Amino acid sequence: MIIYVDIDGTICSQEKNTEYDKAEPYYSRIDKLNRLYDDGHTIHYWTARGVRSGIDWSSTTKQQLTEWGCKYHEVTVGTKPHFDLYICDKSVNANDWFCSSMI
């Protein structure tokens, strides 16, 4: 299975004013995703960091993922669209997913 995972508000705290370097990891969520990685699933982190500001947050993001022990195959920074509501038949709310026994 190929799994795309948001970063801010999903595996770490959502910081205001794009202070991404102050984000705190949610290790229980990271552990769950790492188990999926270990089970052979493809993990792709995808974030909208920098979409609106034009700032390249790639280095900071990759450093954080490394420091937090995140296992992944790819990370894409700054190409995810910024939106207020996303509707898709394959989407799952992060809080619902991490609190459930899905997968």
PDB file of N, CA and C in Angstrom:
ATOM      1  N   MET A   1       0.834  -1.172   0.000  1.00  0.00           N
ATOM      2  CA  MET A   1       0.000   0.000   0.000  1.00  0.00           C
ATOM      3  C   MET A   1       0.888   1.248   0.000  1.00  0.00           C
ATOM      4  N   ILE A   2       0.519   2.243  -0.773  1.00  0.00           N
ATOM      5  CA  ILE A   2       1.210   3.531  -0.799  1.00  0.00           C
ATOM      6  C   ILE A   2       0.423   4.483   0.085  1.00  0.00           C
ATOM      7  N   ILE A   3       1.091   5.036   1.088  1.00  0.00           N
ATOM      8  CA  ILE A   3       0.425   5.892   2.072  1.00  0.00           C
ATOM      9  C   ILE A   3       1.061   7.282   2.057  1.00  0.00           C
ATOM     10  N   TYR A   4       0.263   8.291   1.756  1.00  0.00           N
ATOM     11  CA  TYR A   4       0.711   9.685   1.825  1.00  0.00           C
ATOM     12  C   TYR A   4       0.319  10.235   3.190  1.00  0.00           C
ATOM     13  N   VAL A   5       1.264  10.887   3.854  1.00  0.00           N
ATOM     14  CA  VAL A   5       1.049  11.369   5.213  1.00  0.00           C
ATOM     15  C   VAL A   5       1.409  12.854   5.291  1.00  0.00           C
ATOM     16  N   ASP A   6       0.485  13.647   5.796  1.00  0.00           N
ATOM     17  CA  ASP A   6       0.755  15.043   6.086  1.00  0.00           C
ATOM     18  C   ASP A   6       1.691  15.112   7.291  1.00  0.00           C
ATOM     19  N   ILE A   7       2.306  16.243   7.517  1.00  0.00           N
ATOM     20  CA  ILE A   7       3.244  16.372   8.637  1.00  0.00           C
ATOM     21  C   ILE A   7       2.643  17.197   9.772  1.00  0.00           C
ATOM     22  N   ASP A   8       2.405  18.479   9.542  1.00  0.00           N
ATOM     23  CA  ASP A   8       1.955  19.387  10.602  1.00  0.00           C
ATOM     24  C   ASP A   8       0.513  19.100  10.999  1.00  0.00           C
ATOM     25  N   GLY A   9       0.317  18.877  12.294  1.00  0.00           N
ATOM     26  CA  GLY A   9      -0.991  18.534  12.803  1.00  0.00           C
ATOM     27  C   GLY A   9      -1.299  17.055  12.669  1.00  0.00           C
ATOM     28  N   THR A  10      -0.395  16.310  12.055  1.00  0.00           N
ATOM     29  CA  THR A  10      -0.594  14.874  11.853  1.00  0.00           C
ATOM     30  C   THR A  10       0.452  14.071  12.623  1.00  0.00           C
ATOM     31  N   ILE A  11       1.743  14.324  12.377  1.00  0.00           N
ATOM     32  CA  ILE A  11       2.787  13.618  13.135  1.00  0.00           C
ATOM     33  C   ILE A  11       3.537  14.559  14.078  1.00  0.00           C
ATOM     34  N   CYS A  12       3.142  15.833  14.080  1.00  0.00           N
ATOM     35  CA  CYS A  12       3.740  16.806  14.987  1.00  0.00           C
ATOM     36  C   CYS A  12       2.740  17.930  15.233  1.00  0.00           C
ATOM     37  N   SER A  13       3.075  18.773  16.182  1.00  0.00           N
ATOM     38  CA  SER A  13       2.197  19.894  16.497  1.00  0.00           C
ATOM     39  C   SER A  13       2.107  20.854  15.316  1.00  0.00           C
ATOM     40  N   GLN A  14       0.978  21.528  15.228  1.00  0.00           N
ATOM     41  CA  GLN A  14       0.737  22.511  14.171  1.00  0.00           C
ATOM     42  C   GLN A  14       1.114  23.871  14.736  1.00  0.00           C
ATOM     43  N   GLU A  15       2.238  24.416  14.289  1.00  0.00           N
ATOM     44  CA  GLU A  15       2.717  25.685  14.813  1.00  0.00           C
ATOM     45  C   GLU A  15       2.144  26.851  14.031  1.00  0.00           C
ATOM     46  N   LYS A  16       1.822  27.910  14.736  1.00  0.00           N
ATOM     47  CA  LYS A  16       1.299  29.116  14.089  1.00  0.00           C
ATOM     48  C   LYS A  16       2.457  29.931  13.522  1.00  0.00           C
ATOM     49  N   ASN A  17       2.162  30.766  12.577  1.00  0.00           N
ATOM     50  CA  ASN A  17       3.158  31.664  11.978  1.00  0.00           C
ATOM     51  C   ASN A  17       4.298  30.911  11.314  1.00  0.00           C
ATOM     52  N   THR A  18       4.043  29.732  10.824  1.00  0.00           N
ATOM     53  CA  THR A  18       5.020  28.894  10.115  1.00  0.00           C
ATOM     54  C   THR A  18       6.331  28.713  10.883  1.00  0.00           C
ATOM     55  N   GLU A  19       6.243  28.600  12.189  1.00  0.00           N
ATOM     56  CA  GLU A  19       7.427  28.338  13.006  1.00  0.00           C
ATOM     57  C   GLU A  19       7.631  26.823  13.083  1.00  0.00           C
ATOM     58  N   TYR A  20       7.898  26.232  11.924  1.00  0.00           N
ATOM     59  CA  TYR A  20       7.986  24.777  11.810  1.00  0.00           C
ATOM     60  C   TYR A  20       9.094  24.190  12.669  1.00  0.00           C
ATOM     61  N   ASP A  21      10.154  24.945  12.885  1.00  0.00           N
ATOM     62  CA  ASP A  21      11.277  24.439  13.677  1.00  0.00           C
ATOM     63  C   ASP A  21      10.895  24.228  15.142  1.00  0.00           C
ATOM     64  N   LYS A  22       9.748  24.745  15.568  1.00  0.00           N
ATOM     65  CA  LYS A  22       9.289  24.575  16.950  1.00  0.00           C
ATOM     66  C   LYS A  22       8.285  23.434  17.095  1.00  0.00           C
ATOM     67  N   ALA A  23       7.987  22.751  16.011  1.00  0.00           N
ATOM     68  CA  ALA A  23       7.013  21.659  16.048  1.00  0.00           C
ATOM     69  C   ALA A  23       7.502  20.531  16.949  1.00  0.00           C
ATOM     70  N   GLU A  24       6.580  19.969  17.717  1.00  0.00           N
ATOM     71  CA  GLU A  24       6.885  18.858  18.615  1.00  0.00           C
ATOM     72  C   GLU A  24       6.325  17.566  18.007  1.00  0.00           C
ATOM     73  N   PRO A  25       7.153  16.528  17.939  1.00  0.00           N
ATOM     74  CA  PRO A  25       6.701  15.268  17.324  1.00  0.00           C
ATOM     75  C   PRO A  25       5.687  14.528  18.181  1.00  0.00           C
ATOM     76  N   TYR A  26       4.800  13.796  17.507  1.00  0.00           N
ATOM     77  CA  TYR A  26       3.864  12.884  18.158  1.00  0.00           C
ATOM     78  C   TYR A  26       4.433  11.476  17.946  1.00  0.00           C
ATOM     79  N   TYR A  27       5.255  11.040  18.889  1.00  0.00           N
ATOM     80  CA  TYR A  27       5.986   9.788  18.703  1.00  0.00           C
ATOM     81  C   TYR A  27       5.085   8.560  18.568  1.00  0.00           C
ATOM     82  N   SER A  28       3.943   8.545  19.221  1.00  0.00           N
ATOM     83  CA  SER A  28       3.072   7.370  19.078  1.00  0.00           C
ATOM     84  C   SER A  28       2.573   7.246  17.643  1.00  0.00           C
ATOM     85  N   ARG A  29       2.324   8.366  17.000  1.00  0.00           N
ATOM     86  CA  ARG A  29       1.876   8.349  15.607  1.00  0.00           C
ATOM     87  C   ARG A  29       3.025   7.954  14.677  1.00  0.00           C
ATOM     88  N   ILE A  30       4.200   8.491  14.951  1.00  0.00           N
ATOM     89  CA  ILE A  30       5.380   8.145  14.150  1.00  0.00           C
ATOM     90  C   ILE A  30       5.662   6.649  14.265  1.00  0.00           C
ATOM     91  N   ASP A  31       5.546   6.109  15.475  1.00  0.00           N
ATOM     92  CA  ASP A  31       5.771   4.670  15.681  1.00  0.00           C
ATOM     93  C   ASP A  31       4.810   3.833  14.851  1.00  0.00           C
ATOM     94  N   LYS A  32       3.547   4.240  14.792  1.00  0.00           N
ATOM     95  CA  LYS A  32       2.548   3.493  14.019  1.00  0.00           C
ATOM     96  C   LYS A  32       2.906   3.507  12.535  1.00  0.00           C
ATOM     97  N   LEU A  33       3.321   4.666  12.038  1.00  0.00           N
ATOM     98  CA  LEU A  33       3.720   4.762  10.626  1.00  0.00           C
ATOM     99  C   LEU A  33       5.002   3.979  10.365  1.00  0.00           C
ATOM    100  N   ASN A  34       5.936   4.003  11.302  1.00  0.00           N
ATOM    101  CA  ASN A  34       7.168   3.228  11.144  1.00  0.00           C
ATOM    102  C   ASN A  34       6.878   1.731  11.074  1.00  0.00           C
ATOM    103  N   ARG A  35       5.881   1.266  11.830  1.00  0.00           N
ATOM    104  CA  ARG A  35       5.506  -0.154  11.764  1.00  0.00           C
ATOM    105  C   ARG A  35       4.959  -0.492  10.375  1.00  0.00           C
ATOM    106  N   LEU A  36       4.189   0.433   9.792  1.00  0.00           N
ATOM    107  CA  LEU A  36       3.684   0.209   8.434  1.00  0.00           C
ATOM    108  C   LEU A  36       4.841   0.151   7.439  1.00  0.00           C
ATOM    109  N   TYR A  37       5.813   1.024   7.606  1.00  0.00           N
ATOM    110  CA  TYR A  37       7.021   1.012   6.777  1.00  0.00           C
ATOM    111  C   TYR A  37       7.710  -0.352   6.910  1.00  0.00           C
ATOM    112  N   ASP A  38       7.909  -0.792   8.152  1.00  0.00           N
ATOM    113  CA  ASP A  38       8.571  -2.079   8.408  1.00  0.00           C
ATOM    114  C   ASP A  38       7.795  -3.259   7.821  1.00  0.00           C
ATOM    115  N   ASP A  39       6.477  -3.110   7.729  1.00  0.00           N
ATOM    116  CA  ASP A  39       5.625  -4.164   7.160  1.00  0.00           C
ATOM    117  C   ASP A  39       5.607  -4.141   5.635  1.00  0.00           C
ATOM    118  N   GLY A  40       6.363  -3.221   5.039  1.00  0.00           N
ATOM    119  CA  GLY A  40       6.490  -3.202   3.590  1.00  0.00           C
ATOM    120  C   GLY A  40       5.652  -2.168   2.855  1.00  0.00           C
ATOM    121  N   HIS A  41       4.938  -1.342   3.589  1.00  0.00           N
ATOM    122  CA  HIS A  41       4.151  -0.293   2.944  1.00  0.00           C
ATOM    123  C   HIS A  41       5.061   0.873   2.555  1.00  0.00           C
ATOM    124  N   THR A  42       4.668   1.615   1.543  1.00  0.00           N
ATOM    125  CA  THR A  42       5.427   2.782   1.085  1.00  0.00           C
ATOM    126  C   THR A  42       4.898   4.021   1.798  1.00  0.00           C
ATOM    127  N   ILE A  43       5.778   4.706   2.506  1.00  0.00           N
ATOM    128  CA  ILE A  43       5.411   5.907   3.253  1.00  0.00           C
ATOM    129  C   ILE A  43       5.985   7.126   2.537  1.00  0.00           C
ATOM    130  N   HIS A  44       5.090   8.051   2.207  1.00  0.00           N
ATOM    131  CA  HIS A  44       5.471   9.284   1.518  1.00  0.00           C
ATOM    132  C   HIS A  44       4.931  10.456   2.324  1.00  0.00           C
ATOM    133  N   TYR A  45       5.832  11.218   2.928  1.00  0.00           N
ATOM    134  CA  TYR A  45       5.411  12.420   3.647  1.00  0.00           C
ATOM    135  C   TYR A  45       5.231  13.542   2.637  1.00  0.00           C
ATOM    136  N   TRP A  46       4.121  14.261   2.773  1.00  0.00           N
ATOM    137  CA  TRP A  46       3.746  15.305   1.809  1.00  0.00           C
ATOM    138  C   TRP A  46       3.219  16.493   2.589  1.00  0.00           C
ATOM    139  N   THR A  47       3.884  17.644   2.457  1.00  0.00           N
ATOM    140  CA  THR A  47       3.523  18.812   3.244  1.00  0.00           C
ATOM    141  C   THR A  47       3.384  20.063   2.388  1.00  0.00           C
ATOM    142  N   ALA A  48       2.523  20.951   2.836  1.00  0.00           N
ATOM    143  CA  ALA A  48       2.322  22.233   2.153  1.00  0.00           C
ATOM    144  C   ALA A  48       3.250  23.318   2.706  1.00  0.00           C
ATOM    145  N   ARG A  49       4.207  22.934   3.520  1.00  0.00           N
ATOM    146  CA  ARG A  49       5.132  23.934   4.067  1.00  0.00           C
ATOM    147  C   ARG A  49       5.745  24.757   2.937  1.00  0.00           C
ATOM    148  N   GLY A  50       5.576  26.067   3.001  1.00  0.00           N
ATOM    149  CA  GLY A  50       6.167  26.958   2.016  1.00  0.00           C
ATOM    150  C   GLY A  50       5.301  27.260   0.809  1.00  0.00           C
ATOM    151  N   VAL A  51       4.164  26.608   0.675  1.00  0.00           N
ATOM    152  CA  VAL A  51       3.317  26.830  -0.502  1.00  0.00           C
ATOM    153  C   VAL A  51       2.890  28.287  -0.603  1.00  0.00           C
ATOM    154  N   ARG A  52       2.462  28.853   0.505  1.00  0.00           N
ATOM    155  CA  ARG A  52       1.984  30.239   0.470  1.00  0.00           C
ATOM    156  C   ARG A  52       3.111  31.251   0.590  1.00  0.00           C
ATOM    157  N   SER A  53       4.143  30.943   1.353  1.00  0.00           N
ATOM    158  CA  SER A  53       5.230  31.907   1.584  1.00  0.00           C
ATOM    159  C   SER A  53       6.312  31.856   0.514  1.00  0.00           C
ATOM    160  N   GLY A  54       6.438  30.729  -0.160  1.00  0.00           N
ATOM    161  CA  GLY A  54       7.506  30.562  -1.136  1.00  0.00           C
ATOM    162  C   GLY A  54       8.837  30.166  -0.510  1.00  0.00           C
ATOM    163  N   ILE A  55       8.862  29.977   0.803  1.00  0.00           N
ATOM    164  CA  ILE A  55      10.082  29.576   1.513  1.00  0.00           C
ATOM    165  C   ILE A  55      10.278  28.070   1.345  1.00  0.00           C
ATOM    166  N   ASP A  56      11.500  27.665   1.075  1.00  0.00           N
ATOM    167  CA  ASP A  56      11.823  26.246   0.926  1.00  0.00           C
ATOM    168  C   ASP A  56      12.140  25.654   2.300  1.00  0.00           C
ATOM    169  N   TRP A  57      11.238  24.834   2.806  1.00  0.00           N
ATOM    170  CA  TRP A  57      11.387  24.197   4.109  1.00  0.00           C
ATOM    171  C   TRP A  57      11.911  22.767   3.999  1.00  0.00           C
ATOM    172  N   SER A  58      12.434  22.391   2.854  1.00  0.00           N
ATOM    173  CA  SER A  58      12.879  21.007   2.636  1.00  0.00           C
ATOM    174  C   SER A  58      13.931  20.564   3.649  1.00  0.00           C
ATOM    175  N   SER A  59      14.949  21.370   3.837  1.00  0.00           N
ATOM    176  CA  SER A  59      16.047  20.998   4.729  1.00  0.00           C
ATOM    177  C   SER A  59      15.559  20.827   6.166  1.00  0.00           C
ATOM    178  N   THR A  60      14.797  21.790   6.657  1.00  0.00           N
ATOM    179  CA  THR A  60      14.258  21.717   8.018  1.00  0.00           C
ATOM    180  C   THR A  60      13.378  20.493   8.178  1.00  0.00           C
ATOM    181  N   THR A  61      12.514  20.251   7.202  1.00  0.00           N
ATOM    182  CA  THR A  61      11.582  19.131   7.265  1.00  0.00           C
ATOM    183  C   THR A  61      12.319  17.798   7.286  1.00  0.00           C
ATOM    184  N   LYS A  62      13.270  17.611   6.405  1.00  0.00           N
ATOM    185  CA  LYS A  62      14.023  16.353   6.358  1.00  0.00           C
ATOM    186  C   LYS A  62      14.834  16.145   7.631  1.00  0.00           C
ATOM    187  N   GLN A  63      15.386  17.227   8.172  1.00  0.00           N
ATOM    188  CA  GLN A  63      16.137  17.138   9.422  1.00  0.00           C
ATOM    189  C   GLN A  63      15.210  16.717  10.564  1.00  0.00           C
ATOM    190  N   GLN A  64      14.013  17.300  10.611  1.00  0.00           N
ATOM    191  CA  GLN A  64      13.062  16.917  11.650  1.00  0.00           C
ATOM    192  C   GLN A  64      12.667  15.454  11.529  1.00  0.00           C
ATOM    193  N   LEU A  65      12.347  15.011  10.326  1.00  0.00           N
ATOM    194  CA  LEU A  65      11.961  13.616  10.142  1.00  0.00           C
ATOM    195  C   LEU A  65      13.068  12.676  10.605  1.00  0.00           C
ATOM    196  N   THR A  66      14.313  13.027  10.316  1.00  0.00           N
ATOM    197  CA  THR A  66      15.459  12.226  10.766  1.00  0.00           C
ATOM    198  C   THR A  66      15.559  12.239  12.288  1.00  0.00           C
ATOM    199  N   GLU A  67      15.485  13.428  12.887  1.00  0.00           N
ATOM    200  CA  GLU A  67      15.591  13.552  14.347  1.00  0.00           C
ATOM    201  C   GLU A  67      14.465  12.815  15.061  1.00  0.00           C
ATOM    202  N   TRP A  68      13.292  12.818  14.477  1.00  0.00           N
ATOM    203  CA  TRP A  68      12.133  12.174  15.095  1.00  0.00           C
ATOM    204  C   TRP A  68      12.102  10.672  14.830  1.00  0.00           C
ATOM    205  N   GLY A  69      13.016  10.166  14.024  1.00  0.00           N
ATOM    206  CA  GLY A  69      13.090   8.731  13.753  1.00  0.00           C
ATOM    207  C   GLY A  69      12.072   8.238  12.743  1.00  0.00           C
ATOM    208  N   CYS A  70      11.583   9.115  11.893  1.00  0.00           N
ATOM    209  CA  CYS A  70      10.584   8.741  10.891  1.00  0.00           C
ATOM    210  C   CYS A  70      11.215   7.911   9.784  1.00  0.00           C
ATOM    211  N   LYS A  71      10.585   6.814   9.468  1.00  0.00           N
ATOM    212  CA  LYS A  71      11.001   5.991   8.338  1.00  0.00           C
ATOM    213  C   LYS A  71      10.107   6.338   7.159  1.00  0.00           C
ATOM    214  N   TYR A  72      10.708   6.541   6.008  1.00  0.00           N
ATOM    215  CA  TYR A  72       9.904   6.902   4.844  1.00  0.00           C
ATOM    216  C   TYR A  72      10.671   6.612   3.570  1.00  0.00           C
ATOM    217  N   HIS A  73       9.942   6.578   2.488  1.00  0.00           N
ATOM    218  CA  HIS A  73      10.536   6.370   1.173  1.00  0.00           C
ATOM    219  C   HIS A  73      10.750   7.692   0.449  1.00  0.00           C
ATOM    220  N   GLU A  74       9.819   8.623   0.645  1.00  0.00           N
ATOM    221  CA  GLU A  74       9.931   9.928  -0.004  1.00  0.00           C
ATOM    222  C   GLU A  74       9.347  10.998   0.896  1.00  0.00           C
ATOM    223  N   VAL A  75       9.811  12.225   0.695  1.00  0.00           N
ATOM    224  CA  VAL A  75       9.212  13.401   1.331  1.00  0.00           C
ATOM    225  C   VAL A  75       9.128  14.485   0.267  1.00  0.00           C
ATOM    226  N   THR A  76       7.968  15.110   0.188  1.00  0.00           N
ATOM    227  CA  THR A  76       7.765  16.199  -0.771  1.00  0.00           C
ATOM    228  C   THR A  76       7.326  17.430   0.013  1.00  0.00           C
ATOM    229  N   VAL A  77       8.057  18.508  -0.178  1.00  0.00           N
ATOM    230  CA  VAL A  77       7.808  19.745   0.557  1.00  0.00           C
ATOM    231  C   VAL A  77       7.452  20.857  -0.421  1.00  0.00           C
ATOM    232  N   GLY A  78       6.367  21.561  -0.120  1.00  0.00           N
ATOM    233  CA  GLY A  78       6.030  22.766  -0.864  1.00  0.00           C
ATOM    234  C   GLY A  78       5.237  22.587  -2.133  1.00  0.00           C
ATOM    235  N   THR A  79       4.771  21.383  -2.424  1.00  0.00           N
ATOM    236  CA  THR A  79       3.960  21.197  -3.628  1.00  0.00           C
ATOM    237  C   THR A  79       2.527  20.790  -3.309  1.00  0.00           C
ATOM    238  N   LYS A  80       2.271  20.444  -2.077  1.00  0.00           N
ATOM    239  CA  LYS A  80       0.912  20.093  -1.678  1.00  0.00           C
ATOM    240  C   LYS A  80       0.078  21.372  -1.681  1.00  0.00           C
ATOM    241  N   PRO A  81      -1.105  21.343  -2.233  1.00  0.00           N
ATOM    242  CA  PRO A  81      -1.906  22.563  -2.266  1.00  0.00           C
ATOM    243  C   PRO A  81      -2.361  22.983  -0.871  1.00  0.00           C
ATOM    244  N   HIS A  82      -2.448  24.275  -0.680  1.00  0.00           N
ATOM    245  CA  HIS A  82      -2.997  24.798   0.567  1.00  0.00           C
ATOM    246  C   HIS A  82      -4.517  24.824   0.426  1.00  0.00           C
ATOM    247  N   PHE A  83      -5.234  24.291   1.408  1.00  0.00           N
ATOM    248  CA  PHE A  83      -6.695  24.258   1.314  1.00  0.00           C
ATOM    249  C   PHE A  83      -7.288  24.304   2.710  1.00  0.00           C
ATOM    250  N   ASP A  84      -8.558  24.605   2.776  1.00  0.00           N
ATOM    251  CA  ASP A  84      -9.283  24.602   4.037  1.00  0.00           C
ATOM    252  C   ASP A  84     -10.132  23.342   4.202  1.00  0.00           C
ATOM    253  N   LEU A  85     -10.481  22.723   3.110  1.00  0.00           N
ATOM    254  CA  LEU A  85     -11.267  21.497   3.155  1.00  0.00           C
ATOM    255  C   LEU A  85     -10.854  20.623   1.994  1.00  0.00           C
ATOM    256  N   TYR A  86     -10.617  19.359   2.287  1.00  0.00           N
ATOM    257  CA  TYR A  86     -10.221  18.393   1.256  1.00  0.00           C
ATOM    258  C   TYR A  86     -11.235  17.260   1.274  1.00  0.00           C
ATOM    259  N   ILE A  87     -11.824  16.987   0.148  1.00  0.00           N
ATOM    260  CA  ILE A  87     -12.816  15.930   0.037  1.00  0.00           C
ATOM    261  C   ILE A  87     -12.310  14.903  -0.968  1.00  0.00           C
ATOM    262  N   CYS A  88     -12.204  13.657  -0.523  1.00  0.00           N
ATOM    263  CA  CYS A  88     -11.681  12.597  -1.374  1.00  0.00           C
ATOM    264  C   CYS A  88     -12.185  11.267  -0.840  1.00  0.00           C
ATOM    265  N   ASP A  89     -12.452  10.331  -1.728  1.00  0.00           N
ATOM    266  CA  ASP A  89     -12.951   9.033  -1.294  1.00  0.00           C
ATOM    267  C   ASP A  89     -11.906   8.180  -0.574  1.00  0.00           C
ATOM    268  N   LYS A  90     -10.625   8.530  -0.702  1.00  0.00           N
ATOM    269  CA  LYS A  90      -9.576   7.738  -0.061  1.00  0.00           C
ATOM    270  C   LYS A  90      -8.988   8.418   1.182  1.00  0.00           C
ATOM    271  N   SER A  91      -9.474   9.594   1.529  1.00  0.00           N
ATOM    272  CA  SER A  91      -8.919  10.340   2.659  1.00  0.00           C
ATOM    273  C   SER A  91      -9.470   9.839   3.986  1.00  0.00           C
ATOM    274  N   VAL A  92      -8.634   9.961   5.011  1.00  0.00           N
ATOM    275  CA  VAL A  92      -9.020   9.607   6.363  1.00  0.00           C
ATOM    276  C   VAL A  92      -8.528  10.727   7.273  1.00  0.00           C
ATOM    277  N   ASN A  93      -9.373  11.152   8.197  1.00  0.00           N
ATOM    278  CA  ASN A  93      -8.973  12.160   9.170  1.00  0.00           C
ATOM    279  C   ASN A  93      -7.859  11.597  10.050  1.00  0.00           C
ATOM    280  N   ALA A  94      -6.789  12.359  10.237  1.00  0.00           N
ATOM    281  CA  ALA A  94      -5.627  11.882  10.991  1.00  0.00           C
ATOM    282  C   ALA A  94      -5.993  11.456  12.403  1.00  0.00           C
ATOM    283  N   ASN A  95      -6.780  12.256  13.116  1.00  0.00           N
ATOM    284  CA  ASN A  95      -7.142  11.903  14.487  1.00  0.00           C
ATOM    285  C   ASN A  95      -7.943  10.617  14.533  1.00  0.00           C
ATOM    286  N   ASP A  96      -8.868  10.443  13.609  1.00  0.00           N
ATOM    287  CA  ASP A  96      -9.653   9.209  13.559  1.00  0.00           C
ATOM    288  C   ASP A  96      -8.756   8.002  13.280  1.00  0.00           C
ATOM    289  N   TRP A  97      -7.840   8.153  12.323  1.00  0.00           N
ATOM    290  CA  TRP A  97      -6.990   7.040  11.922  1.00  0.00           C
ATOM    291  C   TRP A  97      -6.039   6.612  13.035  1.00  0.00           C
ATOM    292  N   PHE A  98      -5.380   7.574  13.671  1.00  0.00           N
ATOM    293  CA  PHE A  98      -4.430   7.219  14.712  1.00  0.00           C
ATOM    294  C   PHE A  98      -5.095   6.679  15.962  1.00  0.00           C
ATOM    295  N   CYS A  99      -6.363   7.002  16.170  1.00  0.00           N
ATOM    296  CA  CYS A  99      -7.088   6.515  17.349  1.00  0.00           C
ATOM    297  C   CYS A  99      -7.833   5.203  17.070  1.00  0.00           C
ATOM    298  N   SER A 100      -7.788   4.734  15.842  1.00  0.00           N
ATOM    299  CA  SER A 100      -8.504   3.513  15.488  1.00  0.00           C
ATOM    300  C   SER A 100      -7.544   2.359  15.306  1.00  0.00           C
ATOM    301  N   SER A 101      -8.097   1.237  14.982  1.00  0.00           N
ATOM    302  CA  SER A 101      -7.276   0.059  14.727  1.00  0.00           C
ATOM    303  C   SER A 101      -7.127  -0.186  13.232  1.00  0.00           C
ATOM    304  N   MET A 102      -7.392   0.860  12.422  1.00  0.00           N
ATOM    305  CA  MET A 102      -7.250   0.703  10.963  1.00  0.00           C
ATOM    306  C   MET A 102      -5.814   0.346  10.648  1.00  0.00           C
ATOM    307  N   ILE A 103      -5.637  -0.589   9.768  1.00  0.00           N
ATOM    308  CA  ILE A 103      -4.352  -1.105   9.290  1.00  0.00           C
ATOM    309  C   ILE A 103      -3.534  -1.678  10.405  1.00  0.00           C
TER     310      ILE A 103
END
